[in-house]
Coordinates of C-alpha atoms and ligand atoms in Angstrom, one line a residue:
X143 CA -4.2 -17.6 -17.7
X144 CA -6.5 -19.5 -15.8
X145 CA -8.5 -17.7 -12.7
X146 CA -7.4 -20.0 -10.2
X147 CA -3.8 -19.3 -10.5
X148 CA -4.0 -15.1 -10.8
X149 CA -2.0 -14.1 -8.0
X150 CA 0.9 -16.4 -8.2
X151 CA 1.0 -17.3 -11.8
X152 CA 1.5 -14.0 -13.6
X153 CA 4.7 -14.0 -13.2
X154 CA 5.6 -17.1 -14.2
X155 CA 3.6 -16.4 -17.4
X156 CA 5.6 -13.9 -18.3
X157 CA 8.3 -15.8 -17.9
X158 CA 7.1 -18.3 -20.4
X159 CA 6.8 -15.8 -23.1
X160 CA 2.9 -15.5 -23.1
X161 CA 2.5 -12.1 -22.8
X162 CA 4.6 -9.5 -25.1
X163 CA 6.3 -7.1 -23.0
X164 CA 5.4 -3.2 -24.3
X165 CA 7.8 -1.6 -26.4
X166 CA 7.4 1.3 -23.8
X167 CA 8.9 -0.2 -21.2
X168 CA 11.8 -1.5 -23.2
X169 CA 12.6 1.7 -23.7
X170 CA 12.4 3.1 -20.6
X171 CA 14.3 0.4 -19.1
X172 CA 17.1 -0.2 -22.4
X173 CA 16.7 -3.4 -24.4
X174 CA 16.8 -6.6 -22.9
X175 CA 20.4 -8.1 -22.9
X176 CA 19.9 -10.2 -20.2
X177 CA 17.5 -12.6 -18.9
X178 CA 17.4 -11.3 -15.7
X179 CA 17.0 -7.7 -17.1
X180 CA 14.1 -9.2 -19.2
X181 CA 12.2 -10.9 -16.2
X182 CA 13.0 -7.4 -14.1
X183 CA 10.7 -6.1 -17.3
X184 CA 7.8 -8.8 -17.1
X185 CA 7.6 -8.4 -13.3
X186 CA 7.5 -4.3 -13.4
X187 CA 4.7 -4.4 -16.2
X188 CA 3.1 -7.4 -15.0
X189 CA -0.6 -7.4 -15.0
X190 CA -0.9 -4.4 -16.4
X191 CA 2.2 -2.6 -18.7
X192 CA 1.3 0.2 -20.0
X193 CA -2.5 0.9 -19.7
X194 CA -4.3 3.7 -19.8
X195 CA -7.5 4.7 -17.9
X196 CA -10.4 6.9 -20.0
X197 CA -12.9 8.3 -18.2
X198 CA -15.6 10.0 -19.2
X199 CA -16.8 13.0 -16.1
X200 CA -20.1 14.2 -15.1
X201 CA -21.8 10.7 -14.0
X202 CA -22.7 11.2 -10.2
X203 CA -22.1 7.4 -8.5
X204 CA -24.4 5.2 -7.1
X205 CA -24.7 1.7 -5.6
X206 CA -22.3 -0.2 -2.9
X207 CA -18.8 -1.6 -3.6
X208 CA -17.7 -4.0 -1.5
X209 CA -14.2 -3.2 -0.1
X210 CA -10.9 -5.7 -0.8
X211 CA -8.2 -6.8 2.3
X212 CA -5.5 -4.2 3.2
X213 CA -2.4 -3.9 1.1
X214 CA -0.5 -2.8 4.0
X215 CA -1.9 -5.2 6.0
X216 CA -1.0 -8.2 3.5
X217 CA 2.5 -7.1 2.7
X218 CA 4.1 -7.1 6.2
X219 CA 1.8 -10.4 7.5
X220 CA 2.7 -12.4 4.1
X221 CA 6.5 -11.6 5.0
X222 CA 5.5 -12.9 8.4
X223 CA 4.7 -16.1 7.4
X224 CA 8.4 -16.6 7.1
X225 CA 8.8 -16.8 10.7
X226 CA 7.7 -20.2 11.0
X227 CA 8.5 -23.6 9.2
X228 CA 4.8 -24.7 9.6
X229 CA 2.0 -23.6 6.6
X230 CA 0.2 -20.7 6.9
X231 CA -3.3 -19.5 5.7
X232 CA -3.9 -16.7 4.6
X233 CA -7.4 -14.9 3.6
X234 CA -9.1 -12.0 2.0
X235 CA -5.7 -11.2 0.3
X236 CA -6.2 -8.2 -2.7
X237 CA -5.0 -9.1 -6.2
X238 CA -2.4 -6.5 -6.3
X239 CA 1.0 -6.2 -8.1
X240 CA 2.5 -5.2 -5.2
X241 CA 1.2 -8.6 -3.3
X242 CA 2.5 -10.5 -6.6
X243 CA 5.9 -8.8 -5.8
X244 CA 5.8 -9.8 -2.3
X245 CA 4.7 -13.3 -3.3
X246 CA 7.8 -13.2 -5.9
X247 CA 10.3 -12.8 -3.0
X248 CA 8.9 -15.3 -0.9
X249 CA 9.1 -17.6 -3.4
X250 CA 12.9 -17.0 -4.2
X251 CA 13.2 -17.4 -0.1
X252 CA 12.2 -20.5 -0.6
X253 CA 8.6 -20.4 0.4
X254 CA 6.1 -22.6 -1.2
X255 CA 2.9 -20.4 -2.6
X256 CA -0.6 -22.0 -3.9
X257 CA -3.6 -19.5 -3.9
X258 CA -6.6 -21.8 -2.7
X259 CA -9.3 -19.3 -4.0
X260 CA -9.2 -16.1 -5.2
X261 CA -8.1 -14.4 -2.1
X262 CA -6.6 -17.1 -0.3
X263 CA -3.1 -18.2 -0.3
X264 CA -1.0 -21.0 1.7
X265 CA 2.5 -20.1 2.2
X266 CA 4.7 -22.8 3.5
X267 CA 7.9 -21.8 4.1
X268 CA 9.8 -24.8 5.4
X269 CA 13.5 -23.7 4.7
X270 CA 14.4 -19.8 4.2
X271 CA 17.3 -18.0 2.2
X272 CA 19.0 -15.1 3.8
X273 CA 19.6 -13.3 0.7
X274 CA 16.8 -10.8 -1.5
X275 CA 18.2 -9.1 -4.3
X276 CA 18.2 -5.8 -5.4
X277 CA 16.2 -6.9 -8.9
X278 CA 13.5 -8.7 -6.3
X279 CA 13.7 -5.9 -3.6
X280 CA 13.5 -2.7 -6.0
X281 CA 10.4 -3.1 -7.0
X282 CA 8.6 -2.2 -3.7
X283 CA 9.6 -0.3 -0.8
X284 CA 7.3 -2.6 1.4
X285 CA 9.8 -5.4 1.0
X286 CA 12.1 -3.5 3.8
X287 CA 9.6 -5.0 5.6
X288 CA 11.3 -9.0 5.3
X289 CA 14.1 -7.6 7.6
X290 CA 12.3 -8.6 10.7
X291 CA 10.8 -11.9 9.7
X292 CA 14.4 -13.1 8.3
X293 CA 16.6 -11.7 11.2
X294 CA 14.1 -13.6 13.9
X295 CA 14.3 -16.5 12.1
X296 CA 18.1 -17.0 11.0
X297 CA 19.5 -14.2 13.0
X298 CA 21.1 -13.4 9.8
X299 CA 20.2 -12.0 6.4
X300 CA 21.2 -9.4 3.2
X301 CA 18.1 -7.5 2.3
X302 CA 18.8 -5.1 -0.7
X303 CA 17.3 -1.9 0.6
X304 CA 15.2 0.3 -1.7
X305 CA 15.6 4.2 -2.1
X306 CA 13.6 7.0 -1.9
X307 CA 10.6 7.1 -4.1
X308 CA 8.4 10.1 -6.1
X309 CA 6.5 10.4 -2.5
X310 CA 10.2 11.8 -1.1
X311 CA 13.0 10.2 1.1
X312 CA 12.3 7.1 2.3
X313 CA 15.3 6.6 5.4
X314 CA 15.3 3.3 7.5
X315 CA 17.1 5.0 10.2
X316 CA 14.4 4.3 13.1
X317 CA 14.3 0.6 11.5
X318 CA 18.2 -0.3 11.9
X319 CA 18.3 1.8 15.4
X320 CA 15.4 -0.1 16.9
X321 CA 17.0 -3.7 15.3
X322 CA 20.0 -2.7 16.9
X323 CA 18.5 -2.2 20.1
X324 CA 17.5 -5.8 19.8
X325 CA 21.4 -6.4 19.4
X326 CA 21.4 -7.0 15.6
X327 CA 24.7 -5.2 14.4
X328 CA 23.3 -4.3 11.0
X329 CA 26.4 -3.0 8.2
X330 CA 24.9 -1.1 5.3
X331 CA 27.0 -3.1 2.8
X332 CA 26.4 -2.8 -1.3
X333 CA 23.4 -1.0 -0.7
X334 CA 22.6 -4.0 1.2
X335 CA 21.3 -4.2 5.3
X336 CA 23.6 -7.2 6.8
X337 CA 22.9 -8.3 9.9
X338 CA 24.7 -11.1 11.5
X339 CA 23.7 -11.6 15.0
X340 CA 23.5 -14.4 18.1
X341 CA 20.7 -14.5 20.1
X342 CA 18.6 -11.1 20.2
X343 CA 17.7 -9.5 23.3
X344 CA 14.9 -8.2 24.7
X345 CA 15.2 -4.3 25.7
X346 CA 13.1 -1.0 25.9
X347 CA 13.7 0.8 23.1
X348 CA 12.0 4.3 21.1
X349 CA 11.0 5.0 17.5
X350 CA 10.2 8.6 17.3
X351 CA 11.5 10.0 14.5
X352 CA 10.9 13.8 13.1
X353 CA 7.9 12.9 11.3
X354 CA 6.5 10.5 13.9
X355 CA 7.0 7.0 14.4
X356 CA 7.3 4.7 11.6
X357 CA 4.8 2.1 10.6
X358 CA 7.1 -0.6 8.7
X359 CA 9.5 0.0 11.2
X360 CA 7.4 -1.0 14.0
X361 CA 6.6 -3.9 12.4
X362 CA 10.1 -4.9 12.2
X363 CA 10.9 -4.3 15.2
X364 CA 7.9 -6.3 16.3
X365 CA 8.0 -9.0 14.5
X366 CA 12.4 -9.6 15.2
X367 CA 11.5 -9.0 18.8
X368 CA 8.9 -12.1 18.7
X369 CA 11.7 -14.1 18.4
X370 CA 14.1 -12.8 21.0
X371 CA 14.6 -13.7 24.3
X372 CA 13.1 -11.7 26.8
X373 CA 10.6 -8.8 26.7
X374 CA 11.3 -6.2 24.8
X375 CA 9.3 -2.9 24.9
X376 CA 8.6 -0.5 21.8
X377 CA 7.7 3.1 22.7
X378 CA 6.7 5.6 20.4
X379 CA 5.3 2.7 18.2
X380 CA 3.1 3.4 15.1
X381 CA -1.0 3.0 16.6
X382 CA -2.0 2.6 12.8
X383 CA -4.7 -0.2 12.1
X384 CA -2.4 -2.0 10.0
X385 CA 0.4 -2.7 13.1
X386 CA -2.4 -4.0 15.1
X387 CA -3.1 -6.5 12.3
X388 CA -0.2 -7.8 12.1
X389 CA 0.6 -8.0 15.4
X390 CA -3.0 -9.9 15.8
X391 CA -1.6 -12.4 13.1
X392 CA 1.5 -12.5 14.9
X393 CA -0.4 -13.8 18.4
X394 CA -2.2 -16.4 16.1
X395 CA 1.2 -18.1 15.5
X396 CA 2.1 -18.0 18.9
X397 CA 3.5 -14.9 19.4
X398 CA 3.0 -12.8 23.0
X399 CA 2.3 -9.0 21.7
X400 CA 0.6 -6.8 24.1
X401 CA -0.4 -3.2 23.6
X402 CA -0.8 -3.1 20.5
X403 CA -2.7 -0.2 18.6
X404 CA -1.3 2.1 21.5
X405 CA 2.1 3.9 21.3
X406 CA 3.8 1.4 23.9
X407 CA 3.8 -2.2 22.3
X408 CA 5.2 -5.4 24.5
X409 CA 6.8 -8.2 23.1
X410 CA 7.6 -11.4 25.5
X411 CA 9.8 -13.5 23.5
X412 CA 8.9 -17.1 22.4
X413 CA 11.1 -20.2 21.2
X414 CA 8.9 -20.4 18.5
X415 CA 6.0 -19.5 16.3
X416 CA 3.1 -22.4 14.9
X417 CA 1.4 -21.7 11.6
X418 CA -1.7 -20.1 11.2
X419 CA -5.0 -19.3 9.6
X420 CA -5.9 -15.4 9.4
X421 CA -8.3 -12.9 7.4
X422 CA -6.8 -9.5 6.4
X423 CA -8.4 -6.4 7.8
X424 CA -10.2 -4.3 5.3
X425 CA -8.5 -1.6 3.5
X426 CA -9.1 2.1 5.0
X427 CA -7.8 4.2 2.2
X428 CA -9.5 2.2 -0.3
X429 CA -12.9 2.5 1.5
X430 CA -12.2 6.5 2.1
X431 CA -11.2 6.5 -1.8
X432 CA -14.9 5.4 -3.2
X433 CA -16.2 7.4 -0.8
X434 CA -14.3 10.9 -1.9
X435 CA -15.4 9.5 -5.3
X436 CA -18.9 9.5 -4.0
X437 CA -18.8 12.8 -2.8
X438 CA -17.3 14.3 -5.6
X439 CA -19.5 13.5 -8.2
X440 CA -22.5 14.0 -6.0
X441 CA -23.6 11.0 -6.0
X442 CA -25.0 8.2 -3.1
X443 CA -22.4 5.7 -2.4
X444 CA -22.0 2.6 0.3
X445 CA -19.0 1.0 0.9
X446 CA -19.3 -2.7 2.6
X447 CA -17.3 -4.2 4.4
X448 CA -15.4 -1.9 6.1
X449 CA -14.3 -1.0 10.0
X450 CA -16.1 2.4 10.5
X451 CA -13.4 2.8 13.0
X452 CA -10.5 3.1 10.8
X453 CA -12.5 6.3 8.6
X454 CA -13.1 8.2 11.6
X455 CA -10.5 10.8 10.5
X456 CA -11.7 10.7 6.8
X457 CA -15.5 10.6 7.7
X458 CA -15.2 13.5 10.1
X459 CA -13.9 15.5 7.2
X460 CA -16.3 14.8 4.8
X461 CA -18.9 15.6 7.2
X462 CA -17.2 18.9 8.2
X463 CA -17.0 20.0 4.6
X464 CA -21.0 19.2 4.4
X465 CA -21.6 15.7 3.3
X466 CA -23.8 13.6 4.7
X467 CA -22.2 10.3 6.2
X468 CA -23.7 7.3 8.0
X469 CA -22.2 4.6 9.6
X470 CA -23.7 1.0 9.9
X471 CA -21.5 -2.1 11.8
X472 CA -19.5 -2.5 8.8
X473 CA -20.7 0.0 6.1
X474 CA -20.5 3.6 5.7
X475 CA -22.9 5.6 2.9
X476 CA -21.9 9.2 1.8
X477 CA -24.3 10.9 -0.2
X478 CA -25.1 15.1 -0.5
X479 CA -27.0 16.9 2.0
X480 CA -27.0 20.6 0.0
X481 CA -24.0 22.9 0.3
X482 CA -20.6 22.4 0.7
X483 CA -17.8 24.1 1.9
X484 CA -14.1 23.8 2.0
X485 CA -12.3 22.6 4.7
X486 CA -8.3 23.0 6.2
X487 CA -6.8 19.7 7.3
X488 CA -3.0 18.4 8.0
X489 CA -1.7 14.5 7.5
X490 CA -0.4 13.2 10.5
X491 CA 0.1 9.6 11.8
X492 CA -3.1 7.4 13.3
X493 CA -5.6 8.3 14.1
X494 CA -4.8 11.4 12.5
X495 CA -5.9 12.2 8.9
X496 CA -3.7 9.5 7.0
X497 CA -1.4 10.6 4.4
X498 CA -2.7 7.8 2.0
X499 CA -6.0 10.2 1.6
X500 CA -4.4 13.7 0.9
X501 CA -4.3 13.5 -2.7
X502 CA -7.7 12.0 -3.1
X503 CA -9.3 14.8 -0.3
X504 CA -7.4 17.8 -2.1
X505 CA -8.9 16.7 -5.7
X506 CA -12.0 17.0 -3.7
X507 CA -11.4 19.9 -2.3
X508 CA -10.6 21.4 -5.9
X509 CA -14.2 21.6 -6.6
X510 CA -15.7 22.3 -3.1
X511 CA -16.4 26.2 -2.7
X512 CA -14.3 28.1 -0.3
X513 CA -10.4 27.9 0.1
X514 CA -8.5 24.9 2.1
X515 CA -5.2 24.7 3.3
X516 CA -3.5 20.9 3.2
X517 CA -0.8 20.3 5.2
X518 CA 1.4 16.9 4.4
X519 CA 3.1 16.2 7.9
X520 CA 4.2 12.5 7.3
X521 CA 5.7 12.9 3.5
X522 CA 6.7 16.7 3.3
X523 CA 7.4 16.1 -0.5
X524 CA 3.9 14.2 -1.3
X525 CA 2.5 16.9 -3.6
X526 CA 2.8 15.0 -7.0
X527 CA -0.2 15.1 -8.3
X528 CA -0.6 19.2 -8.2
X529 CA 0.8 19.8 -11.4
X530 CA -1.7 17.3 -13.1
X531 CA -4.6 19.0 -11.0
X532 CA -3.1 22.4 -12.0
X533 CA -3.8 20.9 -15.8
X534 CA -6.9 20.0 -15.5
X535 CA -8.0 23.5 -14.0
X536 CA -7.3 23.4 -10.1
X537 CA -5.9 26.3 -8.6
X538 CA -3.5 25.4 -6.2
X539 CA -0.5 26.8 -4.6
X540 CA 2.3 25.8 -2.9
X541 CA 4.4 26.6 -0.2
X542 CA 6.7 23.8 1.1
X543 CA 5.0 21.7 2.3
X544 CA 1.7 23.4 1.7
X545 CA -0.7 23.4 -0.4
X546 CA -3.5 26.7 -0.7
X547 CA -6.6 25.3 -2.9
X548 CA -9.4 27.3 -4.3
X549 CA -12.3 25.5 -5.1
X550 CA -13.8 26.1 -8.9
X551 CA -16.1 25.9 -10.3
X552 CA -15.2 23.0 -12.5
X553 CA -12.1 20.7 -14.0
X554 CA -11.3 20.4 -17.5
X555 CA -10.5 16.7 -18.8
X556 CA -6.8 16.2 -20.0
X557 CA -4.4 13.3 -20.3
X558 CA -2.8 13.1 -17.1
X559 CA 0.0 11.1 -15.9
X560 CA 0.1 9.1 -12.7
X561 CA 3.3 9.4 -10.4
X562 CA 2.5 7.1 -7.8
X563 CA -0.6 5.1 -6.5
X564 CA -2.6 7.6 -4.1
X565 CA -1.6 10.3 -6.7
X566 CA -3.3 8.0 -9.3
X567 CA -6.4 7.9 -7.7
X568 CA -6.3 11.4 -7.4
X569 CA -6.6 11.6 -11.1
X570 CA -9.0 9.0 -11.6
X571 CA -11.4 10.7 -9.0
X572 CA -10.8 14.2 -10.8
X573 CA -11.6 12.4 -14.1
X574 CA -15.1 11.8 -12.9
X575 CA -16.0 15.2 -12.0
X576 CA -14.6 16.8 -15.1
X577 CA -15.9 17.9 -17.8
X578 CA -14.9 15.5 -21.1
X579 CA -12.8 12.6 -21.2
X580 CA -10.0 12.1 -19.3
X581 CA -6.8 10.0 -19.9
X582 CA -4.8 8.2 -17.0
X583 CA -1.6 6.9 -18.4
X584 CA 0.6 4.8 -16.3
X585 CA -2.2 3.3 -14.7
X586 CA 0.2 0.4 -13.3
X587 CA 0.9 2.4 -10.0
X588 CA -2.8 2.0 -9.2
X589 CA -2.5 -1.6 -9.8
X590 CA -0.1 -2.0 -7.2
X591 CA -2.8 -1.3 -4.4
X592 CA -6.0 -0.6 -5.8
X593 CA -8.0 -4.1 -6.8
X594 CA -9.7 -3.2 -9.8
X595 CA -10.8 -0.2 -9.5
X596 CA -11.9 0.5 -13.0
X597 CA -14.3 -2.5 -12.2
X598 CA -15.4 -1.6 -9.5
X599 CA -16.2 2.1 -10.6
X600 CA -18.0 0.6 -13.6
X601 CA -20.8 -1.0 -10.9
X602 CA -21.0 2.5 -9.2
X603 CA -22.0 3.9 -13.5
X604 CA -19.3 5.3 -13.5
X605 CA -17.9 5.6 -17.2
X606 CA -14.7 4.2 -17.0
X607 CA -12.5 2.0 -19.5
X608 CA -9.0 0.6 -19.5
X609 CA -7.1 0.3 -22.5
X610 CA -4.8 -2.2 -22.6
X611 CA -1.3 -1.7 -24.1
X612 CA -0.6 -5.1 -26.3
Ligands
EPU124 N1 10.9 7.7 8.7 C1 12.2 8.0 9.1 N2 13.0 7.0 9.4 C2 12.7 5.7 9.3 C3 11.4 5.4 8.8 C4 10.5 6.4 8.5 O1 12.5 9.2 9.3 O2 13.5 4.8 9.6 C5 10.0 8.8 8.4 C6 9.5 8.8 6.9 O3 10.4 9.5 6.1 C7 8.2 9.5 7.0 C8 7.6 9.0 8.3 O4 8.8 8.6 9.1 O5 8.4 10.9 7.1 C9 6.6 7.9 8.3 O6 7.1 6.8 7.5 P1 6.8 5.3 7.7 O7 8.0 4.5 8.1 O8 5.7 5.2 8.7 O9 6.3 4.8 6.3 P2 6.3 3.3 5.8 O10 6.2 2.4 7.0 O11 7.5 3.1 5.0 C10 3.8 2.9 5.5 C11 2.8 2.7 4.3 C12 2.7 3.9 3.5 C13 2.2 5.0 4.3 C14 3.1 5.3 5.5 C15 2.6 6.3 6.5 C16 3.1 0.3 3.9 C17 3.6 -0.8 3.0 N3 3.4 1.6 3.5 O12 5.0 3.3 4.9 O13 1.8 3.6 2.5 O14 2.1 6.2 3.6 O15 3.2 4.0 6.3 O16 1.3 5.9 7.0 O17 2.6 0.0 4.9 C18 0.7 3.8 0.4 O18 0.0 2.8 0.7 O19 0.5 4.5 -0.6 C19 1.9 4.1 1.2 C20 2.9 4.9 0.8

């Protein structure tokens, strides 16, 4: 496949029969009857199928690794662009599967798609469908997220809605309540959200749930209240970076968002939104990832082109637990400074430690002396990637939603299996401390929001190959 066309093309090659689909995943999935069942194949193992991840431990990393645009960022502001009938620009986008999904779904919206440069798309999205199937929709639990963009535009719209995944129960209670709120009348129909509305209105509304507030949901509930007439005011809105971004996107096209990035968001409603140009924030958990992947082999690592400000939960920990950790305008270095000891700490939402680093921070904790206590407050069922620690020689225990880690003194390699993508980088940062080679399989969940990490591991020495599935 040619370069230029990586992000959007994929697909469409394996449509065309250029790529063999692993026999794997035919038989995971049953054999392919139908067309639809066979492209619902190709897009699942696109990019990447079936590879597997060998690592070889021991090598402490060194160097800088520049840092790629935020997955959660993209997701929700690449659904935006459906809010307007002008083009929009989009930069600094991360060649991930789940983008390519997202891009996928546009596309049978009815949006046009060309990727400009590597991390640059237009998305022109003149007319818009009000339908997104289930075989589109499954793939990614992100794409709840076209709710918003498609009820402010045509007030009306069937949006499959995905389950739960391996992370737990995924509800979109807070999402339909605070819709609602803006007078939307959603049905849960098929396993489908309807919504058939008039006009929406602006209101005050809440979205504290149990575990917080809800980050996709807030930018749902942002991005239909855009539209409606009227203010509306969110309390109890998610603070995270990633709602500010979009809600910065959002003001480009017009949009009147105030608030934002604080628990009280407003939302005066416009007529209608322009197109845009913007550049994707920087992704957090992949910065905080190299560095835990720094520290844990004991090594000196830089990541560039970052927003300190977004670590400060992650970079306070590291430093707590004995690293040493310096901050520069848009860099942060981690490198040793002698002993290190374990350290308690409890997910919780911004600016609180983010759930999207517990698995990465407990493999590190593993093999930090001492014992630590990890609390998961956001995802009480996010605790897949114990047993594979537990294989490789962690001692960990668990209560609920609890996890009691001594540090040892070492981990063995073994072939591991990844469950889901933070869980996958668990593994691959345990794989370069331990001792021997270690095997990722399934490496396609770290494809979804991880841009080539094996790559970029390589230019830190780290000894790290994929092997591809044919
Ligand atoms: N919740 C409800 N009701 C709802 C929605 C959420 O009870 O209607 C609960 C959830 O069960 C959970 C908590 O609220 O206990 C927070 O969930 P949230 O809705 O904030 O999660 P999300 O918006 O679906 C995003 C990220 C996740 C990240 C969480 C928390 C995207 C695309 N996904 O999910 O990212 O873990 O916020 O920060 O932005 C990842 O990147 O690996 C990932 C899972």
């Amino acid at each position: 496949m040619e370069k230029k066309d990586r992000i959007t093309g994929s697909y469409r090659a394996y449509r065309n029969g250029r790529k063999a689909i692993p026999l794997c995943a035919l038989r995971e999935f049953g054999p392919p009857h139908f067309c639809n069942k066979l492209e619902f194949i190709a897009g699942l193992n696109e990019g990447n199928g079936m590879d597997r991840i060998m690592i070889h431990g021991g090598k402490p990393l060194a160097g800088e690794v520049h840092i790629s645009g935020s997955k959660n960022s993209t997701l929700p502001i690449l659904a935006a662009t459906l809010m307007t009938s002008e083009p929009c620009m989009v930069h600094h986008v991360p060649d991930l599967s789940d983008v390519r999904f997202m891009l996928d779904i546009l596309k049978y919206l009815g949006a046009e798609v060309s990727q400009l440069d590597k991390n640059t798309l237009r998305i022109h999205a003149r007319e818009v469908k009000d339908v997104a199937p289930y075989d589109l929709v499954r793939k990614m639990r992100a794409s709840v997220c076209l709710l918003g963009p498609l009820i402010a535009r045509l007030k009306r719209c069937k949006v499959s809605v995905p389950g739960g995944c391996v992370i737990g129960p995924r509800p979109i209670d807070l999402h339909i309540k605070g819709l609602n709120s803006l007078g939307t009348n959603i049905t849960l129909e098929e396993g489908c959200v309807v919504s058939n509305s008039g006009e929406l209105q602006g209101t005050t509304l809440s979205l504290g749930g149990r575990h917080g507030s809800t980050v996709l949901g807030t930018d749902n509930v942002m991005m239909a209240a855009t539209l409606a007439r009227g203010t509306t005011v969110i309390e109890h809105a998610a603070c995270e970076p990633e709602v500010i971004d979009l809600a910065n996107f959002l003001n480009s096209m017009g949009a009147r968002i105030t608030g934002h990035g604080t628990s009280t968001i407003q939302v005066e409603g416009v007529d209608r939104l322009n197109g845009a140009e913007y550049r994707i924030i920087p992704d957090r958990i992949e910065a905080g990832t190299f560095l835990v992947a720094g520290a844990i082999t004991q090594g000196d690592v830089m990541v560039k082109n970052v927003i300190p400000q977004h670590l400060q939960a992650i970079l306070r920990l590291l430093e707590n637990t004995g690293f040493a950790v310096e901050s520069g305008n848009d860099s942060v270095r981690i490198c040793c400074n002698g002993t290190t000891q374990a350290q308690d700490f409890a997910t919780s939402p911004y600016p609180g430690f983010p759930t999207d680093m517990q698995a990465q921070v407990m493999t590190l904790m593993c093999v930090t002396p001492g014992m630590s206590v990890v609390t998961e407050r956001v995802f009480p069922d996010r605790f897949m990637h114990v047993a594979e620690l537990q294989r490789m020689g962690a001692q960990i225990e668990m209560e609920t939603a609890t996890a009691v880690v001594k540090g040892v003194d070492h981990l063995s390699a073994a072939p591991v299996m990844a469950s889901d993508l933070r869980a996958s980088a668990a593994l691959i940062i345990a794989g370069l401390v331990a001792r021997g080679d270690t095997e990722v399989r399934r490496v396609y969940h770290i494809d979804r929001g991880y841009e080539h990490i094996d790559e970029k591991l390589r230019t830190l020495g780290a000894r790290i190959e994929r092997i591809h599935e044919s």
